[in-house]
């Protein structure tokens, strides 16, 4: 019901991270589980770019199946408590209650797996705890709902701030190399260079 991009990121060691498991239906959960097993991956971290409902559907499943507790920014933790109410606003009920975070991530923290390092960049505005996970070596980022191809995240939900979002994208993300590939929480990939030039919110 919410087309969310769930990313499985790994390197030659077979160690991996999962970012934003938006799997709600059983078929989606099993697809993710089978992908991990079929590729002989050892998942070291479960990362949430933020804690809006559509990005955390699969957290309880991954805790149960792989013993993975999600890691996210503390400023978004209040969204976990309100998830059941939020789901009712959209006309459905959660099949599983949200599970607590296993670790807090803050600006500048690093997440390592195999030979790979991701840096957490705090970019509030869509939500107070929104994080972007940046891999300098591979020249890419996982932007959650902060930055999209030709758009930005909505800022009208609790804790959102439009001006803060624009300012943080400009100061924290647009300072990165233009060829940096942006893998967003929804929709197709883009690059920092393309968004600086073509994104209508920054013209």
PDB file of C-alpha atoms in Angstrom, residues 1-159:
ATOM      1  CA  UNK A   1       0.000   0.000   0.000  1.00  0.00           C
ATOM      2  CA  UNK A   2       3.040   2.245   0.408  1.00  0.00           C
ATOM      3  CA  UNK A   3       5.611   1.475  -2.316  1.00  0.00           C
ATOM      4  CA  UNK A   4       8.789   1.738  -0.234  1.00  0.00           C
ATOM      5  CA  UNK A   5      12.271   0.922  -1.491  1.00  0.00           C
ATOM      6  CA  UNK A   6      13.869  -1.625   0.828  1.00  0.00           C
ATOM      7  CA  UNK A   7      17.615  -1.917   0.268  1.00  0.00           C
ATOM      8  CA  UNK A   8      19.880  -4.871   0.992  1.00  0.00           C
ATOM      9  CA  UNK A   9      23.487  -3.687   0.780  1.00  0.00           C
ATOM     10  CA  UNK A  10      26.443  -6.060   0.934  1.00  0.00           C
ATOM     11  CA  UNK A  11      30.018  -6.477  -0.221  1.00  0.00           C
ATOM     12  CA  UNK A  12      32.342  -9.316  -1.193  1.00  0.00           C
ATOM     13  CA  UNK A  13      32.487 -10.592   2.402  1.00  0.00           C
ATOM     14  CA  UNK A  14      28.799 -11.508   2.382  1.00  0.00           C
ATOM     15  CA  UNK A  15      28.105  -9.187   5.314  1.00  0.00           C
ATOM     16  CA  UNK A  16      25.115  -6.930   4.744  1.00  0.00           C
ATOM     17  CA  UNK A  17      22.752  -4.280   6.070  1.00  0.00           C
ATOM     18  CA  UNK A  18      19.034  -3.890   5.442  1.00  0.00           C
ATOM     19  CA  UNK A  19      17.689  -0.357   5.079  1.00  0.00           C
ATOM     20  CA  UNK A  20      13.975   0.449   5.556  1.00  0.00           C
ATOM     21  CA  UNK A  21      12.152  -2.900   5.396  1.00  0.00           C
ATOM     22  CA  UNK A  22       8.755  -1.654   4.270  1.00  0.00           C
ATOM     23  CA  UNK A  23       7.404  -5.186   3.860  1.00  0.00           C
ATOM     24  CA  UNK A  24       3.808  -5.360   5.090  1.00  0.00           C
ATOM     25  CA  UNK A  25       2.422  -8.431   3.340  1.00  0.00           C
ATOM     26  CA  UNK A  26       3.636 -11.950   4.068  1.00  0.00           C
ATOM     27  CA  UNK A  27       4.770 -12.420   0.472  1.00  0.00           C
ATOM     28  CA  UNK A  28       7.018  -9.366   0.789  1.00  0.00           C
ATOM     29  CA  UNK A  29       8.526 -10.630   4.031  1.00  0.00           C
ATOM     30  CA  UNK A  30       9.291 -14.027   2.552  1.00  0.00           C
ATOM     31  CA  UNK A  31      10.793 -12.445  -0.564  1.00  0.00           C
ATOM     32  CA  UNK A  32      13.221 -10.487   1.607  1.00  0.00           C
ATOM     33  CA  UNK A  33      14.029 -13.517   3.739  1.00  0.00           C
ATOM     34  CA  UNK A  34      14.646 -15.720   0.703  1.00  0.00           C
ATOM     35  CA  UNK A  35      16.847 -13.106  -0.944  1.00  0.00           C
ATOM     36  CA  UNK A  36      19.067 -12.972   2.121  1.00  0.00           C
ATOM     37  CA  UNK A  37      19.299 -16.747   2.366  1.00  0.00           C
ATOM     38  CA  UNK A  38      19.728 -17.413  -1.355  1.00  0.00           C
ATOM     39  CA  UNK A  39      22.645 -14.985  -1.496  1.00  0.00           C
ATOM     40  CA  UNK A  40      24.228 -16.425   1.675  1.00  0.00           C
ATOM     41  CA  UNK A  41      24.248 -13.026   3.362  1.00  0.00           C
ATOM     42  CA  UNK A  42      24.975 -12.356   7.004  1.00  0.00           C
ATOM     43  CA  UNK A  43      22.992  -9.280   7.985  1.00  0.00           C
ATOM     44  CA  UNK A  44      24.844  -7.223  10.584  1.00  0.00           C
ATOM     45  CA  UNK A  45      22.551  -4.188  10.877  1.00  0.00           C
ATOM     46  CA  UNK A  46      18.920  -3.205  10.327  1.00  0.00           C
ATOM     47  CA  UNK A  47      18.809   0.524   9.607  1.00  0.00           C
ATOM     48  CA  UNK A  48      15.820   2.872   9.476  1.00  0.00           C
ATOM     49  CA  UNK A  49      16.310   6.208   7.751  1.00  0.00           C
ATOM     50  CA  UNK A  50      13.363   7.390   9.837  1.00  0.00           C
ATOM     51  CA  UNK A  51      10.484   5.834  11.728  1.00  0.00           C
ATOM     52  CA  UNK A  52       7.412   6.701   9.701  1.00  0.00           C
ATOM     53  CA  UNK A  53       4.997   3.814   9.495  1.00  0.00           C
ATOM     54  CA  UNK A  54       5.740   2.685   5.949  1.00  0.00           C
ATOM     55  CA  UNK A  55       9.463   2.260   6.615  1.00  0.00           C
ATOM     56  CA  UNK A  56       9.170   0.058   9.707  1.00  0.00           C
ATOM     57  CA  UNK A  57       6.552  -2.546   8.719  1.00  0.00           C
ATOM     58  CA  UNK A  58       9.189  -5.282   8.504  1.00  0.00           C
ATOM     59  CA  UNK A  59      11.064  -4.502  11.736  1.00  0.00           C
ATOM     60  CA  UNK A  60       9.192  -7.074  13.891  1.00  0.00           C
ATOM     61  CA  UNK A  61       9.661  -9.767  11.233  1.00  0.00           C
ATOM     62  CA  UNK A  62      13.407  -9.191  10.974  1.00  0.00           C
ATOM     63  CA  UNK A  63      13.763  -9.230  14.752  1.00  0.00           C
ATOM     64  CA  UNK A  64      11.957 -12.557  14.862  1.00  0.00           C
ATOM     65  CA  UNK A  65      13.707 -14.150  11.869  1.00  0.00           C
ATOM     66  CA  UNK A  66      17.254 -12.814  12.194  1.00  0.00           C
ATOM     67  CA  UNK A  67      17.476 -11.317  15.686  1.00  0.00           C
ATOM     68  CA  UNK A  68      17.958  -7.836  14.229  1.00  0.00           C
ATOM     69  CA  UNK A  69      16.887  -4.830  16.284  1.00  0.00           C
ATOM     70  CA  UNK A  70      16.490  -1.665  14.250  1.00  0.00           C
ATOM     71  CA  UNK A  71      18.855   1.284  14.543  1.00  0.00           C
ATOM     72  CA  UNK A  72      17.590   4.838  14.015  1.00  0.00           C
ATOM     73  CA  UNK A  73      17.773   8.362  15.416  1.00  0.00           C
ATOM     74  CA  UNK A  74      16.305   8.870  18.873  1.00  0.00           C
ATOM     75  CA  UNK A  75      14.411  11.982  17.759  1.00  0.00           C
ATOM     76  CA  UNK A  76      12.048   9.787  15.729  1.00  0.00           C
ATOM     77  CA  UNK A  77      11.326   7.284  18.497  1.00  0.00           C
ATOM     78  CA  UNK A  78       7.946   8.842  19.308  1.00  0.00           C
ATOM     79  CA  UNK A  79       6.683   7.559  15.956  1.00  0.00           C
ATOM     80  CA  UNK A  80       6.864   3.971  17.228  1.00  0.00           C
ATOM     81  CA  UNK A  81       4.299   4.624  19.944  1.00  0.00           C
ATOM     82  CA  UNK A  82       1.931   6.346  17.536  1.00  0.00           C
ATOM     83  CA  UNK A  83       2.220   3.713  14.776  1.00  0.00           C
ATOM     84  CA  UNK A  84      -1.039   1.867  15.628  1.00  0.00           C
ATOM     85  CA  UNK A  85      -2.971   5.134  15.656  1.00  0.00           C
ATOM     86  CA  UNK A  86      -1.276   6.235  12.456  1.00  0.00           C
ATOM     87  CA  UNK A  87      -2.250   2.994  10.724  1.00  0.00           C
ATOM     88  CA  UNK A  88      -5.895   3.485  11.687  1.00  0.00           C
ATOM     89  CA  UNK A  89      -5.782   6.924  10.061  1.00  0.00           C
ATOM     90  CA  UNK A  90      -4.899   5.149   6.807  1.00  0.00           C
ATOM     91  CA  UNK A  91      -7.719   2.649   7.287  1.00  0.00           C
ATOM     92  CA  UNK A  92      -5.911  -0.520   8.346  1.00  0.00           C
ATOM     93  CA  UNK A  93      -4.516  -2.215  11.454  1.00  0.00           C
ATOM     94  CA  UNK A  94      -0.951  -3.269  12.081  1.00  0.00           C
ATOM     95  CA  UNK A  95      -0.502  -7.034  12.099  1.00  0.00           C
ATOM     96  CA  UNK A  96       2.389  -6.752  14.551  1.00  0.00           C
ATOM     97  CA  UNK A  97       3.064  -4.058  17.120  1.00  0.00           C
ATOM     98  CA  UNK A  98       6.206  -1.955  16.551  1.00  0.00           C
ATOM     99  CA  UNK A  99       9.298  -3.220  18.371  1.00  0.00           C
ATOM    100  CA  UNK A 100      11.762  -1.041  20.322  1.00  0.00           C
ATOM    101  CA  UNK A 101      14.946   0.196  18.739  1.00  0.00           C
ATOM    102  CA  UNK A 102      18.103  -1.701  19.507  1.00  0.00           C
ATOM    103  CA  UNK A 103      20.479   1.220  19.081  1.00  0.00           C
ATOM    104  CA  UNK A 104      20.404   4.968  18.514  1.00  0.00           C
ATOM    105  CA  UNK A 105      22.253   6.549  15.604  1.00  0.00           C
ATOM    106  CA  UNK A 106      23.361  10.174  15.531  1.00  0.00           C
ATOM    107  CA  UNK A 107      24.990  12.517  13.053  1.00  0.00           C
ATOM    108  CA  UNK A 108      28.478  11.337  12.142  1.00  0.00           C
ATOM    109  CA  UNK A 109      28.054   7.795  13.458  1.00  0.00           C
ATOM    110  CA  UNK A 110      29.483   5.051  11.270  1.00  0.00           C
ATOM    111  CA  UNK A 111      27.968   1.672  10.500  1.00  0.00           C
ATOM    112  CA  UNK A 112      30.415  -1.006   9.405  1.00  0.00           C
ATOM    113  CA  UNK A 113      29.858  -4.385   7.779  1.00  0.00           C
ATOM    114  CA  UNK A 114      32.441  -6.396   5.908  1.00  0.00           C
ATOM    115  CA  UNK A 115      34.810  -3.919   4.266  1.00  0.00           C
ATOM    116  CA  UNK A 116      32.104  -1.261   3.957  1.00  0.00           C
ATOM    117  CA  UNK A 117      31.366   1.836   6.037  1.00  0.00           C
ATOM    118  CA  UNK A 118      28.223   3.961   5.982  1.00  0.00           C
ATOM    119  CA  UNK A 119      28.136   7.391   7.603  1.00  0.00           C
ATOM    120  CA  UNK A 120      24.919   8.617   9.220  1.00  0.00           C
ATOM    121  CA  UNK A 121      24.094  12.185   8.181  1.00  0.00           C
ATOM    122  CA  UNK A 122      21.318  13.838  10.178  1.00  0.00           C
ATOM    123  CA  UNK A 123      19.000  15.728   7.810  1.00  0.00           C
ATOM    124  CA  UNK A 124      15.894  16.737   9.799  1.00  0.00           C
ATOM    125  CA  UNK A 125      12.877  18.355   8.180  1.00  0.00           C
ATOM    126  CA  UNK A 126      10.845  15.444   6.835  1.00  0.00           C
ATOM    127  CA  UNK A 127      10.984  14.040  10.349  1.00  0.00           C
ATOM    128  CA  UNK A 128      13.090  15.248  13.293  1.00  0.00           C
ATOM    129  CA  UNK A 129      15.289  12.172  13.196  1.00  0.00           C
ATOM    130  CA  UNK A 130      15.718  11.622   9.459  1.00  0.00           C
ATOM    131  CA  UNK A 131      19.074  10.089   8.577  1.00  0.00           C
ATOM    132  CA  UNK A 132      20.840   9.657   5.261  1.00  0.00           C
ATOM    133  CA  UNK A 133      23.335   6.789   5.027  1.00  0.00           C
ATOM    134  CA  UNK A 134      26.327   7.815   2.906  1.00  0.00           C
ATOM    135  CA  UNK A 135      29.015   5.524   1.503  1.00  0.00           C
ATOM    136  CA  UNK A 136      31.947   7.671   0.398  1.00  0.00           C
ATOM    137  CA  UNK A 137      33.911   4.765  -1.101  1.00  0.00           C
ATOM    138  CA  UNK A 138      31.033   3.667  -3.345  1.00  0.00           C
ATOM    139  CA  UNK A 139      29.898   7.240  -4.011  1.00  0.00           C
ATOM    140  CA  UNK A 140      26.269   6.696  -3.065  1.00  0.00           C
ATOM    141  CA  UNK A 141      23.703   7.458  -0.392  1.00  0.00           C
ATOM    142  CA  UNK A 142      20.420   6.076   0.883  1.00  0.00           C
ATOM    143  CA  UNK A 143      18.298   9.158   1.428  1.00  0.00           C
ATOM    144  CA  UNK A 144      15.064   7.811   2.904  1.00  0.00           C
ATOM    145  CA  UNK A 145      12.349  10.410   2.408  1.00  0.00           C
ATOM    146  CA  UNK A 146      14.673  13.419   2.523  1.00  0.00           C
ATOM    147  CA  UNK A 147      15.492  13.723  -1.183  1.00  0.00           C
ATOM    148  CA  UNK A 148      13.796  12.171  -4.214  1.00  0.00           C
ATOM    149  CA  UNK A 149      14.209  12.361  -7.955  1.00  0.00           C
ATOM    150  CA  UNK A 150      12.725  15.764  -8.694  1.00  0.00           C
ATOM    151  CA  UNK A 151      11.221  16.232  -5.250  1.00  0.00           C
ATOM    152  CA  UNK A 152      11.750  16.266  -1.485  1.00  0.00           C
ATOM    153  CA  UNK A 153      10.004  14.672   1.473  1.00  0.00           C
ATOM    154  CA  UNK A 154       6.775  16.118   2.812  1.00  0.00           C
ATOM    155  CA  UNK A 155       7.180  18.311   5.865  1.00  0.00           C
ATOM    156  CA  UNK A 156       3.595  18.491   7.159  1.00  0.00           C
ATOM    157  CA  UNK A 157       3.709  15.497   9.513  1.00  0.00           C
ATOM    158  CA  UNK A 158       4.533  15.732  13.227  1.00  0.00           C
ATOM    159  CA  UNK A 159       8.027  17.111  13.751  1.00  0.00           C
TER     160      UNK A 159
END
